[in-house]
Amino acid sequence: MISAIKMDFYRMFHTKSFYIIWIVLAAAVWFSTAMSREDYKMMQQERTAQTSQVQQSEPVNLGMSVTLPTKAGEQVTLLDQVYANMQGKFITLFLVIFAVMFSTADIKSGYVKNIGGQIRRRWYLILSKSMVLIIYTAVTMIFYLLIQAVFQRIYFGSLILGPADDFWMYFGIQCLLNAAMVLICMAAAIIIRSNVFSMTLAVCMCMNVLIILYSGIDKIMSRMGMEDFWMLSHTVTGKIALLPMNPGSHDSGMAALTALAFGAVSVIAACMVFQKRDIR
């Protein structure tokens, strides 16, 4: 098991896509921050209630958008920027793309055939991937936070964290939710064995396309008497989008429970399928 983890760490740090995604992420955060600055300037000039109010009366829609929650006259904080990017699943997109590519790289190359027979239990390989991807998520989130802080200082002329307790609680829960999202995409890639389909599914989840499916489930549950049921609020992507900037104990607890449940189920499902499936 330890050898498998060391091997996956080596693979991760020697994969070109690891560094390419970080470079693209840095460029995307630069562009996002620059555009946020322009939007903030326009909002300051107009100072109308319609343009300044960006609270989420309709927080989730099809597609992907990065919108600052800052009102006209207020100073943009680092928490505002992090919230905007996390709520729109902008950072999540980069995480899941790497998760799919990394999870199937050794399978597609045939390298897994060489090591499959040398490990007592093949599902150790899935646990190893899971641990490495969780660490990748944490490292990437820290990397994002650092470059976001740099561009925040450059474009807005100041670096204000925002309420410290709210900031670290929000960022920590988002790290947990994004890690669960990465594990879901890893499991999908291993079970489906198709990079194209798995990547498409991952992107669709980040782009909120599955809301169409969730709406159908909501209607079915409503007909069964559960009128207050909202499928989106019980999913990882829904928790990522709906988590408030100042999460209380209930919001944080439910989000953490959702992340742990989906993450655990994803890893168990991938382990079971990989253990029983023939290695090609």
mmCIF file of C-alpha atoms in Angstrom:
data_model
loop_
_atom_site.group_PDB
_atom_site.id
_atom_site.type_symbol
_atom_site.label_atom_id
_atom_site.label_comp_id
_atom_site.label_asym_id
_atom_site.label_seq_id
_atom_site.Cartn_x
_atom_site.Cartn_y
_atom_site.Cartn_z
ATOM 1 C CA MET A 1 0.000 0.000 0.000
ATOM 2 C CA ILE A 2 2.754 2.425 0.930
ATOM 3 C CA SER A 3 4.630 1.527 -2.247
ATOM 4 C CA ALA A 4 1.500 2.208 -4.296
ATOM 5 C CA ILE A 5 1.097 5.637 -2.682
ATOM 6 C CA LYS A 6 4.750 6.484 -3.353
ATOM 7 C CA MET A 7 4.321 5.390 -6.960
ATOM 8 C CA ASP A 8 1.218 7.545 -7.459
ATOM 9 C CA PHE A 9 2.930 10.542 -5.878
ATOM 10 C CA TYR A 10 5.824 10.079 -8.270
ATOM 11 C CA ARG A 11 3.411 9.812 -11.202
ATOM 12 C CA MET A 12 1.532 12.912 -10.139
ATOM 13 C CA PHE A 13 4.585 15.140 -9.842
ATOM 14 C CA HIS A 14 6.028 13.790 -13.097
ATOM 15 C CA THR A 15 2.831 14.259 -15.109
ATOM 16 C CA LYS A 16 2.889 17.175 -17.538
ATOM 17 C CA SER A 17 -0.819 17.811 -17.083
ATOM 18 C CA PHE A 18 -0.173 18.553 -13.388
ATOM 19 C CA TYR A 19 1.868 21.634 -14.255
ATOM 20 C CA ILE A 20 -0.116 22.562 -17.361
ATOM 21 C CA ILE A 21 -3.338 22.712 -15.352
ATOM 22 C CA TRP A 22 -1.662 24.879 -12.719
ATOM 23 C CA ILE A 23 -0.403 27.270 -15.416
ATOM 24 C CA VAL A 24 -3.850 27.463 -17.029
ATOM 25 C CA LEU A 25 -5.419 27.894 -13.584
ATOM 26 C CA ALA A 26 -3.124 30.828 -12.820
ATOM 27 C CA ALA A 27 -3.970 32.436 -16.178
ATOM 28 C CA ALA A 28 -7.686 31.855 -15.613
ATOM 29 C CA VAL A 29 -7.567 33.413 -12.131
ATOM 30 C CA TRP A 30 -5.693 36.395 -13.559
ATOM 31 C CA PHE A 31 -8.381 36.844 -16.228
ATOM 32 C CA SER A 32 -11.204 36.327 -13.738
ATOM 33 C CA THR A 33 -9.777 38.885 -11.313
ATOM 34 C CA ALA A 34 -9.205 41.398 -14.109
ATOM 35 C CA MET A 35 -12.798 41.007 -15.302
ATOM 36 C CA SER A 36 -14.063 41.280 -11.730
ATOM 37 C CA ARG A 37 -12.206 44.563 -11.444
ATOM 38 C CA GLU A 38 -13.939 45.874 -14.565
ATOM 39 C CA ASP A 39 -17.340 44.748 -13.286
ATOM 40 C CA TYR A 40 -16.640 46.414 -9.952
ATOM 41 C CA LYS A 41 -15.740 49.672 -11.698
ATOM 42 C CA MET A 42 -18.989 49.618 -13.661
ATOM 43 C CA MET A 43 -20.949 48.856 -10.503
ATOM 44 C CA GLN A 44 -19.311 51.746 -8.703
ATOM 45 C CA GLN A 45 -20.172 54.097 -11.571
ATOM 46 C CA GLU A 46 -23.781 53.080 -11.872
ATOM 47 C CA ARG A 47 -24.503 52.594 -8.160
ATOM 48 C CA THR A 48 -27.987 51.319 -8.806
ATOM 49 C CA ALA A 49 -29.690 48.730 -6.678
ATOM 50 C CA GLN A 50 -30.176 46.437 -9.639
ATOM 51 C CA THR A 51 -26.495 46.292 -10.571
ATOM 52 C CA SER A 52 -25.132 46.315 -7.042
ATOM 53 C CA GLN A 53 -27.308 43.568 -5.629
ATOM 54 C CA VAL A 54 -25.704 40.266 -6.548
ATOM 55 C CA GLN A 55 -27.024 38.127 -3.745
ATOM 56 C CA GLN A 56 -28.146 34.737 -4.970
ATOM 57 C CA SER A 57 -31.906 34.893 -5.336
ATOM 58 C CA GLU A 58 -31.184 32.438 -8.137
ATOM 59 C CA PRO A 59 -27.763 31.097 -7.097
ATOM 60 C CA VAL A 60 -27.428 28.267 -9.552
ATOM 61 C CA ASN A 61 -28.053 28.368 -13.282
ATOM 62 C CA LEU A 62 -26.909 26.609 -16.381
ATOM 63 C CA GLY A 63 -23.359 27.415 -17.407
ATOM 64 C CA MET A 64 -20.598 28.904 -15.309
ATOM 65 C CA SER A 65 -20.324 32.450 -14.030
ATOM 66 C CA VAL A 66 -18.035 34.276 -11.614
ATOM 67 C CA THR A 67 -19.865 37.162 -9.947
ATOM 68 C CA LEU A 68 -18.596 39.161 -7.007
ATOM 69 C CA PRO A 69 -21.027 39.355 -4.068
ATOM 70 C CA THR A 70 -19.677 42.829 -3.217
ATOM 71 C CA LYS A 71 -22.147 45.700 -3.174
ATOM 72 C CA ALA A 72 -21.413 49.144 -4.569
ATOM 73 C CA GLY A 73 -19.419 51.222 -2.125
ATOM 74 C CA GLU A 74 -17.989 48.191 -0.318
ATOM 75 C CA GLN A 75 -14.377 47.103 -0.572
ATOM 76 C CA VAL A 76 -13.670 43.824 -2.356
ATOM 77 C CA THR A 77 -12.136 41.283 0.004
ATOM 78 C CA LEU A 78 -10.292 38.045 -0.650
ATOM 79 C CA LEU A 79 -13.320 36.212 0.720
ATOM 80 C CA ASP A 80 -15.462 37.844 -1.984
ATOM 81 C CA GLN A 81 -13.128 36.601 -4.715
ATOM 82 C CA VAL A 82 -12.869 33.093 -3.286
ATOM 83 C CA TYR A 83 -16.635 32.911 -2.855
ATOM 84 C CA ALA A 84 -17.273 34.018 -6.432
ATOM 85 C CA ASN A 85 -14.884 31.440 -7.902
ATOM 86 C CA MET A 86 -16.012 28.610 -5.654
ATOM 87 C CA GLN A 87 -19.718 29.258 -6.067
ATOM 88 C CA GLY A 88 -19.368 29.176 -9.852
ATOM 89 C CA LYS A 89 -17.315 25.932 -9.596
ATOM 90 C CA PHE A 90 -14.603 27.715 -11.555
ATOM 91 C CA ILE A 91 -11.776 26.123 -9.547
ATOM 92 C CA THR A 92 -13.570 22.778 -9.309
ATOM 93 C CA LEU A 93 -13.406 22.453 -13.093
ATOM 94 C CA PHE A 94 -9.595 22.343 -13.058
ATOM 95 C CA LEU A 95 -9.567 19.808 -10.238
ATOM 96 C CA VAL A 96 -11.903 17.329 -11.915
ATOM 97 C CA ILE A 97 -10.133 17.542 -15.271
ATOM 98 C CA PHE A 98 -6.876 16.442 -13.679
ATOM 99 C CA ALA A 99 -8.678 13.792 -11.599
ATOM 100 C CA VAL A 100 -10.041 12.081 -14.707
ATOM 101 C CA MET A 101 -6.720 12.178 -16.562
ATOM 102 C CA PHE A 102 -4.690 10.977 -13.584
ATOM 103 C CA SER A 103 -7.100 8.203 -12.582
ATOM 104 C CA THR A 104 -6.971 6.444 -15.934
ATOM 105 C CA ALA A 105 -3.424 7.250 -17.076
ATOM 106 C CA ASP A 106 -1.867 4.000 -15.832
ATOM 107 C CA ILE A 107 -4.849 1.977 -17.063
ATOM 108 C CA LYS A 108 -4.798 3.476 -20.549
ATOM 109 C CA SER A 109 -1.031 3.052 -20.871
ATOM 110 C CA GLY A 110 -1.197 -0.586 -19.755
ATOM 111 C CA TYR A 111 1.209 0.021 -16.882
ATOM 112 C CA VAL A 112 -1.352 -1.215 -14.367
ATOM 113 C CA LYS A 113 -0.928 -4.727 -15.830
ATOM 114 C CA ASN A 114 2.648 -4.777 -14.582
ATOM 115 C CA ILE A 115 1.794 -3.877 -11.004
ATOM 116 C CA GLY A 116 -1.661 -5.440 -10.673
ATOM 117 C CA GLY A 117 -0.251 -8.871 -9.904
ATOM 118 C CA GLN A 118 2.369 -7.584 -7.482
ATOM 119 C CA ILE A 119 -0.130 -6.136 -5.007
ATOM 120 C CA ARG A 120 -1.981 -8.370 -2.568
ATOM 121 C CA ARG A 121 -5.273 -6.556 -3.082
ATOM 122 C CA ARG A 122 -5.857 -4.610 -6.264
ATOM 123 C CA TRP A 123 -8.200 -2.157 -4.576
ATOM 124 C CA TYR A 124 -5.135 -0.799 -2.805
ATOM 125 C CA LEU A 125 -4.410 0.975 -6.095
ATOM 126 C CA ILE A 126 -7.744 2.814 -5.863
ATOM 127 C CA LEU A 127 -7.126 3.834 -2.264
ATOM 128 C CA SER A 128 -3.708 5.076 -3.297
ATOM 129 C CA LYS A 129 -5.172 7.183 -6.109
ATOM 130 C CA SER A 130 -7.786 8.537 -3.724
ATOM 131 C CA MET A 131 -5.230 9.658 -1.148
ATOM 132 C CA VAL A 132 -3.029 11.272 -3.766
ATOM 133 C CA LEU A 133 -5.973 13.092 -5.364
ATOM 134 C CA ILE A 134 -7.122 14.394 -1.971
ATOM 135 C CA ILE A 135 -3.648 15.797 -1.370
ATOM 136 C CA TYR A 136 -3.620 17.184 -4.921
ATOM 137 C CA THR A 137 -6.888 18.968 -4.168
ATOM 138 C CA ALA A 138 -5.506 20.497 -0.968
ATOM 139 C CA VAL A 139 -2.274 21.622 -2.642
ATOM 140 C CA THR A 140 -4.110 23.078 -5.632
ATOM 141 C CA MET A 141 -6.550 24.951 -3.398
ATOM 142 C CA ILE A 142 -3.641 26.481 -1.483
ATOM 143 C CA PHE A 143 -1.953 27.365 -4.773
ATOM 144 C CA TYR A 144 -5.169 28.996 -5.954
ATOM 145 C CA LEU A 145 -5.486 30.978 -2.726
ATOM 146 C CA LEU A 146 -1.940 32.311 -3.077
ATOM 147 C CA ILE A 147 -2.302 33.441 -6.685
ATOM 148 C CA GLN A 148 -5.736 34.879 -5.944
ATOM 149 C CA ALA A 149 -4.204 36.942 -3.155
ATOM 150 C CA VAL A 150 -1.469 38.202 -5.499
ATOM 151 C CA PHE A 151 -3.906 39.253 -8.220
ATOM 152 C CA GLN A 152 -6.253 40.739 -5.623
ATOM 153 C CA ARG A 153 -3.433 42.993 -4.470
ATOM 154 C CA ILE A 154 -2.475 43.920 -8.034
ATOM 155 C CA TYR A 155 -5.944 44.750 -9.378
ATOM 156 C CA PHE A 156 -7.694 46.118 -6.303
ATOM 157 C CA GLY A 157 -4.709 47.772 -4.639
ATOM 158 C CA SER A 158 -5.269 46.091 -1.301
ATOM 159 C CA LEU A 159 -5.435 42.665 0.244
ATOM 160 C CA ILE A 160 -8.222 42.407 2.812
ATOM 161 C CA LEU A 161 -9.004 38.922 4.004
ATOM 162 C CA GLY A 162 -12.517 39.595 5.241
ATOM 163 C CA PRO A 163 -13.929 38.114 8.472
ATOM 164 C CA ALA A 164 -11.211 35.604 9.390
ATOM 165 C CA ASP A 165 -13.502 33.015 11.003
ATOM 166 C CA ASP A 166 -15.911 33.060 8.065
ATOM 167 C CA PHE A 167 -13.071 32.969 5.553
ATOM 168 C CA TRP A 168 -11.284 29.911 6.937
ATOM 169 C CA MET A 169 -14.517 28.045 7.654
ATOM 170 C CA TYR A 170 -15.775 28.688 4.123
ATOM 171 C CA PHE A 171 -12.445 27.814 2.505
ATOM 172 C CA GLY A 172 -12.034 24.657 4.594
ATOM 173 C CA ILE A 173 -15.514 23.332 3.806
ATOM 174 C CA GLN A 174 -14.998 24.104 0.121
ATOM 175 C CA CYS A 175 -11.737 22.126 0.192
ATOM 176 C CA LEU A 176 -13.651 19.165 1.596
ATOM 177 C CA LEU A 177 -16.445 19.471 -0.960
ATOM 178 C CA ASN A 178 -14.016 19.787 -3.852
ATOM 179 C CA ALA A 179 -12.093 16.743 -2.632
ATOM 180 C CA ALA A 180 -15.357 14.782 -2.684
ATOM 181 C CA MET A 181 -16.020 16.042 -6.206
ATOM 182 C CA VAL A 182 -12.591 14.833 -7.289
ATOM 183 C CA LEU A 183 -13.258 11.374 -5.815
ATOM 184 C CA ILE A 184 -16.612 11.195 -7.613
ATOM 185 C CA CYS A 185 -14.931 11.940 -10.943
ATOM 186 C CA MET A 186 -12.155 9.449 -10.181
ATOM 187 C CA ALA A 187 -14.722 6.724 -9.513
ATOM 188 C CA ALA A 188 -16.653 7.599 -12.673
ATOM 189 C CA ALA A 189 -13.494 7.435 -14.783
ATOM 190 C CA ILE A 190 -12.474 4.046 -13.359
ATOM 191 C CA ILE A 191 -15.953 2.505 -13.586
ATOM 192 C CA ILE A 192 -16.836 3.848 -17.040
ATOM 193 C CA ARG A 193 -13.340 3.364 -18.500
ATOM 194 C CA SER A 194 -13.853 6.168 -20.985
ATOM 195 C CA ASN A 195 -11.897 9.387 -20.639
ATOM 196 C CA VAL A 196 -14.153 11.221 -23.067
ATOM 197 C CA PHE A 197 -17.402 10.288 -21.339
ATOM 198 C CA SER A 198 -15.944 10.765 -17.859
ATOM 199 C CA MET A 199 -14.534 14.174 -18.765
ATOM 200 C CA THR A 200 -17.849 15.192 -20.305
ATOM 201 C CA LEU A 201 -19.700 14.112 -17.173
ATOM 202 C CA ALA A 202 -17.279 16.036 -14.951
ATOM 203 C CA VAL A 203 -17.625 19.201 -17.020
ATOM 204 C CA CYS A 204 -21.424 18.858 -17.112
ATOM 205 C CA MET A 205 -21.522 18.681 -13.312
ATOM 206 C CA CYS A 206 -19.406 21.826 -13.060
ATOM 207 C CA MET A 207 -21.547 23.591 -15.676
ATOM 208 C CA ASN A 208 -24.767 22.728 -13.815
ATOM 209 C CA VAL A 209 -26.158 20.751 -16.761
ATOM 210 C CA LEU A 210 -27.362 18.014 -14.396
ATOM 211 C CA ILE A 211 -29.833 20.506 -12.933
ATOM 212 C CA ILE A 212 -32.171 19.333 -15.694
ATOM 213 C CA LEU A 213 -32.032 15.816 -14.236
ATOM 214 C CA TYR A 214 -32.407 17.121 -10.694
ATOM 215 C CA SER A 215 -35.507 19.087 -11.706
ATOM 216 C CA GLY A 216 -37.093 15.886 -12.974
ATOM 217 C CA ILE A 217 -36.360 14.152 -9.667
ATOM 218 C CA ASP A 218 -37.833 17.129 -7.785
ATOM 219 C CA LYS A 219 -41.090 16.815 -9.755
ATOM 220 C CA ILE A 220 -41.302 13.086 -9.061
ATOM 221 C CA MET A 221 -40.724 13.628 -5.343
ATOM 222 C CA SER A 222 -43.305 16.422 -5.322
ATOM 223 C CA ARG A 223 -45.916 14.084 -6.769
ATOM 224 C CA MET A 224 -45.076 11.623 -4.017
ATOM 225 C CA GLY A 225 -45.934 14.262 -1.411
ATOM 226 C CA MET A 226 -42.427 15.644 -0.726
ATOM 227 C CA GLU A 227 -43.054 19.158 -2.018
ATOM 228 C CA ASP A 228 -40.109 20.708 -0.174
ATOM 229 C CA PHE A 229 -37.597 18.230 -1.586
ATOM 230 C CA TRP A 230 -34.764 19.900 -3.558
ATOM 231 C CA MET A 231 -32.354 17.408 -5.072
ATOM 232 C CA LEU A 232 -29.638 19.954 -5.785
ATOM 233 C CA SER A 233 -29.227 20.765 -2.089
ATOM 234 C CA HIS A 234 -28.351 17.122 -1.387
ATOM 235 C CA THR A 235 -25.504 16.898 -3.927
ATOM 236 C CA VAL A 236 -21.848 17.891 -3.723
ATOM 237 C CA THR A 237 -22.134 20.379 -6.590
ATOM 238 C CA GLY A 238 -25.199 21.872 -4.939
ATOM 239 C CA LYS A 239 -23.389 22.285 -1.620
ATOM 240 C CA ILE A 240 -20.445 23.938 -3.412
ATOM 241 C CA ALA A 241 -22.763 26.468 -5.049
ATOM 242 C CA LEU A 242 -25.128 27.049 -2.136
ATOM 243 C CA LEU A 243 -22.679 27.236 0.775
ATOM 244 C CA PRO A 244 -23.055 30.751 2.259
ATOM 245 C CA MET A 245 -20.087 33.056 2.781
ATOM 246 C CA ASN A 246 -20.591 32.949 6.530
ATOM 247 C CA PRO A 247 -21.504 29.283 7.042
ATOM 248 C CA GLY A 248 -22.994 28.460 10.410
ATOM 249 C CA SER A 249 -22.587 25.193 12.240
ATOM 250 C CA HIS A 250 -25.617 23.651 10.497
ATOM 251 C CA ASP A 251 -24.509 24.651 6.994
ATOM 252 C CA SER A 252 -20.954 23.521 7.645
ATOM 253 C CA GLY A 253 -22.023 20.246 9.228
ATOM 254 C CA MET A 254 -24.408 19.305 6.428
ATOM 255 C CA ALA A 255 -21.864 20.229 3.760
ATOM 256 C CA ALA A 256 -19.126 18.205 5.472
ATOM 257 C CA LEU A 257 -21.478 15.231 5.921
ATOM 258 C CA THR A 258 -22.450 15.366 2.243
ATOM 259 C CA ALA A 259 -18.814 15.506 1.162
ATOM 260 C CA LEU A 260 -17.801 12.583 3.385
ATOM 261 C CA ALA A 261 -20.770 10.456 2.307
ATOM 262 C CA PHE A 262 -20.323 10.981 -1.434
ATOM 263 C CA GLY A 263 -16.552 10.652 -1.196
ATOM 264 C CA ALA A 264 -16.736 7.383 0.750
ATOM 265 C CA VAL A 265 -19.383 5.859 -1.544
ATOM 266 C CA SER A 266 -17.359 6.827 -4.626
ATOM 267 C CA VAL A 267 -14.153 5.239 -3.332
ATOM 268 C CA ILE A 268 -15.927 2.056 -2.187
ATOM 269 C CA ALA A 269 -17.708 1.692 -5.538
ATOM 270 C CA ALA A 270 -14.467 2.187 -7.477
ATOM 271 C CA CYS A 271 -12.645 -0.335 -5.257
ATOM 272 C CA MET A 272 -15.333 -2.984 -5.714
ATOM 273 C CA VAL A 273 -15.483 -2.606 -9.485
ATOM 274 C CA PHE A 274 -11.715 -2.527 -9.930
ATOM 275 C CA GLN A 275 -11.212 -5.579 -7.691
ATOM 276 C CA LYS A 276 -13.640 -7.732 -9.682
ATOM 277 C CA ARG A 277 -12.863 -6.446 -13.164
ATOM 278 C CA ASP A 278 -10.210 -8.027 -15.369
ATOM 279 C CA ILE A 279 -7.217 -5.805 -15.995
ATOM 280 C CA ARG A 280 -6.856 -5.070 -19.692
#
